[in-house]
Short mmCIF file of C-alpha atoms and ligand atoms in Angstrom, two decimals:
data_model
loop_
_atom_site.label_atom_id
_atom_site.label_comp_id
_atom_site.label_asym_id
_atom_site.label_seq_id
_atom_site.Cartn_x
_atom_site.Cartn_y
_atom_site.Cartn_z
CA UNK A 1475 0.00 0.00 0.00
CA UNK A 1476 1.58 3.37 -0.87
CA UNK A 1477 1.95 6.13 1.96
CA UNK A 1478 0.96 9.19 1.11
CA UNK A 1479 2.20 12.50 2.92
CA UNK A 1480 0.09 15.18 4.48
CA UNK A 1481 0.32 17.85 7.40
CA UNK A 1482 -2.33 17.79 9.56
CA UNK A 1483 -2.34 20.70 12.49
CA UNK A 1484 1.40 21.42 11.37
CA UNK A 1485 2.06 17.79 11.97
CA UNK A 1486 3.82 15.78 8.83
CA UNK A 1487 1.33 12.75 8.52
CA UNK A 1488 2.34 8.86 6.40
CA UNK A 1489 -0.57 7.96 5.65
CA UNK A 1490 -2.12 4.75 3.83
CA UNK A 1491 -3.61 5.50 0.70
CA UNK A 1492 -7.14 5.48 0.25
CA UNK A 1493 -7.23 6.49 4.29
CA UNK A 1494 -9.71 9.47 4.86
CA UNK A 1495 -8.48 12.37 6.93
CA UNK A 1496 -10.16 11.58 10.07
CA UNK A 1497 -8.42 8.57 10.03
CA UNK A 1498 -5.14 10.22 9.01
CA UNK A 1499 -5.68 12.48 11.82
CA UNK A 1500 -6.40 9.87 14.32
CA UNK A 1501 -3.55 8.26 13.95
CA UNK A 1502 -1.39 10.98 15.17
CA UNK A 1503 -3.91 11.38 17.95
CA UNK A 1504 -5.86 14.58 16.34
CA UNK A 1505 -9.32 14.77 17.80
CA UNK A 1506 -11.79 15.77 15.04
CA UNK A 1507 -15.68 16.10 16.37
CA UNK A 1508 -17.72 13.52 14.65
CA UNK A 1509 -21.27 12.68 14.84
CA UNK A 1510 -22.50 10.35 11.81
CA UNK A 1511 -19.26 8.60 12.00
CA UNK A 1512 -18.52 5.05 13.26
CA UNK A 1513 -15.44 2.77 12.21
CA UNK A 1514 -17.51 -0.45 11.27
CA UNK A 1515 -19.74 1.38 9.13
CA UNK A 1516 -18.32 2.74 5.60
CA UNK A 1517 -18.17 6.78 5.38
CA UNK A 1518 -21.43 8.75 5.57
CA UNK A 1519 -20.64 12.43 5.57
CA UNK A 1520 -23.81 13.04 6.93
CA UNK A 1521 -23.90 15.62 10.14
CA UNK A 1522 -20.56 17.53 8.56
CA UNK A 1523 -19.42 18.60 11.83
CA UNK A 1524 -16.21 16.85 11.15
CA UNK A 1525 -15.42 19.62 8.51
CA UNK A 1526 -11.73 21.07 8.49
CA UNK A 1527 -9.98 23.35 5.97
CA UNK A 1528 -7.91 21.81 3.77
CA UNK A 1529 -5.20 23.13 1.52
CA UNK A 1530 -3.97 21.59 -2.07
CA UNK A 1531 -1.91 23.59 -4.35
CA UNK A 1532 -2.55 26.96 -2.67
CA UNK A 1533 -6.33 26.69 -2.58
CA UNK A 1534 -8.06 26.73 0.35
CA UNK A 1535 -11.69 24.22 0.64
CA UNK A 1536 -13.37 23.14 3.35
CA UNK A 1537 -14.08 19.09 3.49
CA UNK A 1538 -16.19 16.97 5.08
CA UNK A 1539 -13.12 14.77 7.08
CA UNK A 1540 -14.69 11.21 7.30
CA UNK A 1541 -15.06 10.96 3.51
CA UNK A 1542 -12.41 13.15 2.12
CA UNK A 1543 -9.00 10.60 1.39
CA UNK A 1544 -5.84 11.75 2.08
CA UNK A 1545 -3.89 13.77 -0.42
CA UNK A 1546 -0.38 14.07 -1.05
CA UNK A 1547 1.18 17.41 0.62
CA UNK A 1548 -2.24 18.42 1.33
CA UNK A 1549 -2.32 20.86 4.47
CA UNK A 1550 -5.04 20.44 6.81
CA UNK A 1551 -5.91 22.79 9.85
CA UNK A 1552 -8.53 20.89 11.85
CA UNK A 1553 -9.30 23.62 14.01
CA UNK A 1554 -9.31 27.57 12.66
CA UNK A 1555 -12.09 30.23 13.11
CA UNK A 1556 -13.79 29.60 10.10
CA UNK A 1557 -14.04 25.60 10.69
CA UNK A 1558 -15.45 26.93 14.18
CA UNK A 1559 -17.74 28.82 12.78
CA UNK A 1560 -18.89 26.35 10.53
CA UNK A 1561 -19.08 23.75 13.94
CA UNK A 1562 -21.04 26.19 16.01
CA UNK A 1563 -23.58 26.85 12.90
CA UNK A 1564 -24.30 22.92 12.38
CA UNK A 1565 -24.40 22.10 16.06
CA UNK A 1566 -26.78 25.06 16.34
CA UNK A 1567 -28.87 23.27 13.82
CA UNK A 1568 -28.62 19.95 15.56
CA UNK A 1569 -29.80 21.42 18.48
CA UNK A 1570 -33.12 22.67 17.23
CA UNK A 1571 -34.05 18.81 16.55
CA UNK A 1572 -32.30 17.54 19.81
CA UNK A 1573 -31.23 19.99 22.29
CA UNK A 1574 -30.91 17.60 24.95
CA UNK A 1575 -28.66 15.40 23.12
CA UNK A 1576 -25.42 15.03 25.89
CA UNK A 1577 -22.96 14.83 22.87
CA UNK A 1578 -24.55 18.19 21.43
CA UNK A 1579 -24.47 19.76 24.69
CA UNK A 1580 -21.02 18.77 25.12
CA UNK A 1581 -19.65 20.11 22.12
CA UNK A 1582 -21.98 23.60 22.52
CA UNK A 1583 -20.08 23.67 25.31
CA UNK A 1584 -16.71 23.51 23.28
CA UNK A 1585 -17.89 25.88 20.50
CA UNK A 1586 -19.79 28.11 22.31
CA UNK A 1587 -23.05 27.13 20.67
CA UNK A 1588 -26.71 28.48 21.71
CA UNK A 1589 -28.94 25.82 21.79
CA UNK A 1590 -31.47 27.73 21.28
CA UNK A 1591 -30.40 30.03 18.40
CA UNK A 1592 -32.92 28.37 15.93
CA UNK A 1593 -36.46 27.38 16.01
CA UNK A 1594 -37.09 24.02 17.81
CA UNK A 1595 -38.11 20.99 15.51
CA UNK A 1596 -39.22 18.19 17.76
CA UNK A 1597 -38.05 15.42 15.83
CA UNK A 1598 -35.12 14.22 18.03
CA UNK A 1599 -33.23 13.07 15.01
CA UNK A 1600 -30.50 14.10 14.11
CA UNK A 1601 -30.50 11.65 11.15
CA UNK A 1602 -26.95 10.65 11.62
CA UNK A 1603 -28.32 7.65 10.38
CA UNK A 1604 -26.09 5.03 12.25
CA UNK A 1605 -29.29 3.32 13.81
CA UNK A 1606 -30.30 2.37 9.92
CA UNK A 1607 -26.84 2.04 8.52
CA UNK A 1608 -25.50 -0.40 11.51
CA UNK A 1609 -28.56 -2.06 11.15
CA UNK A 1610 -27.98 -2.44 7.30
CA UNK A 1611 -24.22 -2.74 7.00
CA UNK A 1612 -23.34 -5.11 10.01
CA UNK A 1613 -26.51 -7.03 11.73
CA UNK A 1614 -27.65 -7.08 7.65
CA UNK A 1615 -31.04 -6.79 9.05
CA UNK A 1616 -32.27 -3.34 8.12
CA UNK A 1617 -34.83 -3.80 10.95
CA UNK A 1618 -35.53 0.39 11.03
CA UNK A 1619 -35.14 2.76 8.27
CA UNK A 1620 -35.40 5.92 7.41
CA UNK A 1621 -39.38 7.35 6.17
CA UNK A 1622 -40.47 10.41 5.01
CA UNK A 1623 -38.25 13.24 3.55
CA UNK A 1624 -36.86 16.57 4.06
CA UNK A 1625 -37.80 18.11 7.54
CA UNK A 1626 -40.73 15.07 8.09
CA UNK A 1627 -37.40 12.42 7.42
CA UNK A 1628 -37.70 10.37 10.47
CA UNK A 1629 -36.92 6.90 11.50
CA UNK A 1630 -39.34 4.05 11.89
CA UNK A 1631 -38.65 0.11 12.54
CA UNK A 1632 -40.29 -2.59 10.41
CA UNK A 1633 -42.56 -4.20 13.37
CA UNK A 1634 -42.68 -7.25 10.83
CA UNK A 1635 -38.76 -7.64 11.69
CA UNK A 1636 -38.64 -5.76 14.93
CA UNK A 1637 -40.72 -8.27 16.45
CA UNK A 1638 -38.33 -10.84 15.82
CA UNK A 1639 -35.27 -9.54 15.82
CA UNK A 1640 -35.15 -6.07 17.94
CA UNK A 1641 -35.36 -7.47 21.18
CA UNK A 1642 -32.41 -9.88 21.85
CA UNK A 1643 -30.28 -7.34 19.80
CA UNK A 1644 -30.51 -3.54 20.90
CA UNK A 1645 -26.99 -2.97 19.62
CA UNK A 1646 -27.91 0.33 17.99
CA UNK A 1647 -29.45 1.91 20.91
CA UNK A 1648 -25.86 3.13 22.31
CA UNK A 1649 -25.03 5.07 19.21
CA UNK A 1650 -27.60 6.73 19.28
CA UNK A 1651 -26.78 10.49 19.85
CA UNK A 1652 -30.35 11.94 20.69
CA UNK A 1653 -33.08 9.80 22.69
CA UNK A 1654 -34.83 9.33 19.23
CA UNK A 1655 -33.76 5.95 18.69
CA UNK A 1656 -35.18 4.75 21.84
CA UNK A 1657 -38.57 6.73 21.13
CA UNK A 1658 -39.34 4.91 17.72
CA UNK A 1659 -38.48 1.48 19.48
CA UNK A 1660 -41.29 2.02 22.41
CA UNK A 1661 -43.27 2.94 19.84
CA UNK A 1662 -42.73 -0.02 17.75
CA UNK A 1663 -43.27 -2.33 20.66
CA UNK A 1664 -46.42 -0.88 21.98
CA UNK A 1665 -47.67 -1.37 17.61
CA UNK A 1666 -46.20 -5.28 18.30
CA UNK A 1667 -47.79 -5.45 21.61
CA UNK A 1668 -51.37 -4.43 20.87
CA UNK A 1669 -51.21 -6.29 17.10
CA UNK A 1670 -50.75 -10.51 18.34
CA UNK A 1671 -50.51 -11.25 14.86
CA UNK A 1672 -46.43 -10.12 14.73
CA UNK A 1673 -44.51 -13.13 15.35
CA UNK A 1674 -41.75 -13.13 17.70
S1 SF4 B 1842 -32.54 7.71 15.63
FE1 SF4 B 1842 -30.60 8.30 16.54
S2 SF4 B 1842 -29.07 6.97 15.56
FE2 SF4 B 1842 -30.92 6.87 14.31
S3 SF4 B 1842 -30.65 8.44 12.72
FE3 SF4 B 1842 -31.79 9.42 14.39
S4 SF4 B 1842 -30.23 10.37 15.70
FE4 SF4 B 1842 -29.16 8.91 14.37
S1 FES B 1843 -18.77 12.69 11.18
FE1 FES B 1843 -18.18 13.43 9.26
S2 FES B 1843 -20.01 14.11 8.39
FE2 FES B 1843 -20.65 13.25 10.28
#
């Protein structure tokens, strides 16, 4: 596998080619905020609060770190005001769907995010989407999914599957971000509980 070199935070970075820059920047022990992300699951590049700026023959873009591969001599600055700026807008975002989410909270905290600096939406979701994806890419059950789109996009479980499968398994619920997950599963169970005809 070739290595391919980068600076990341004024650190020179050998990388693996075809690693993203997350993972680049992990591996020097760079802490980049992530939300949508999770290593069993391939990249999403959903919640884009991972975004950094990133430099390539003297052009400045900013990229979405958990799907954006590594470049050679690209320059990437994982933290500068306008990549905190950009943070503090999308968690600001996040928060009007779940502003009780501990991980949002946590990182208002860290870039000085008001919670309440747009209209609430009380959806809960963040639509991060690792319930359905984890689901999907590593139980292979796709037991919940997403319905709806645009602002009404919310998640829902198949109580045909649920029933069967949901209730040994669970393994989504902890990466979960908001308590939206949990939600849509006591609603699902209450549908499987008052319908006898699911089969467990
Ligand atoms: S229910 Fe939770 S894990 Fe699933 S998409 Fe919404 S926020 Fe993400
Ligand atoms: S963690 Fe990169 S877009 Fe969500």
């Amino acid at each position: 596998m070739s290595k391919i070199s980068l600076n990341i935070d004024g650190i020179e970075v050998e990388a693996n080619e075809g690693m993203t820059v997350l993972e680049a920047a992990q591996t020097i022990g760079i802490k980049i905020p992530t939300l949508c992300h999770h290593e069993q699951l391939e990249p999403y590049g959903g919640c884009r609060v991972c975004t950094v700026e990133a430099e390539a023959k003297g052009r400045t873009k900013l990229v979405v770190a958990c799907v954006y591969p590594v470049e050679e001599d690209l320059v990437v600055r994982t933290r500068s005001e306008k990549v905190d700026r950009i943070r503090k807008m999308i968690i600001q975002l996040l928060m009007s769907r779940a502003p009780e989410s501990e991980q949002l909270i946590e990182l208002a905290r860290e870039y000085g995010a008001d919670k309440d600096r747009f209209e609430k939406e009380a959806s809960f979701c963040i639509h991060c989407g690792l319930c359905v994806r984890y689901c999907a890419e590593v139980k292979k059950l796709s037991a919940v999914g997403f319905i709806n789109r645009g602002a009404k996009r919310e998640i829902n479980f198949i109580p045909e599957i649920a029933a069967k499968e949901c209730w040994d398994c669970k393994e989504c619920f902890p990466l979960c971000p908001t308590s939206a997950l949990q939600a849509a599963y006591g609603f699902t169970e209450s549908l499987i509980a008052a319908s006898p005809p699911y089969e467990t």
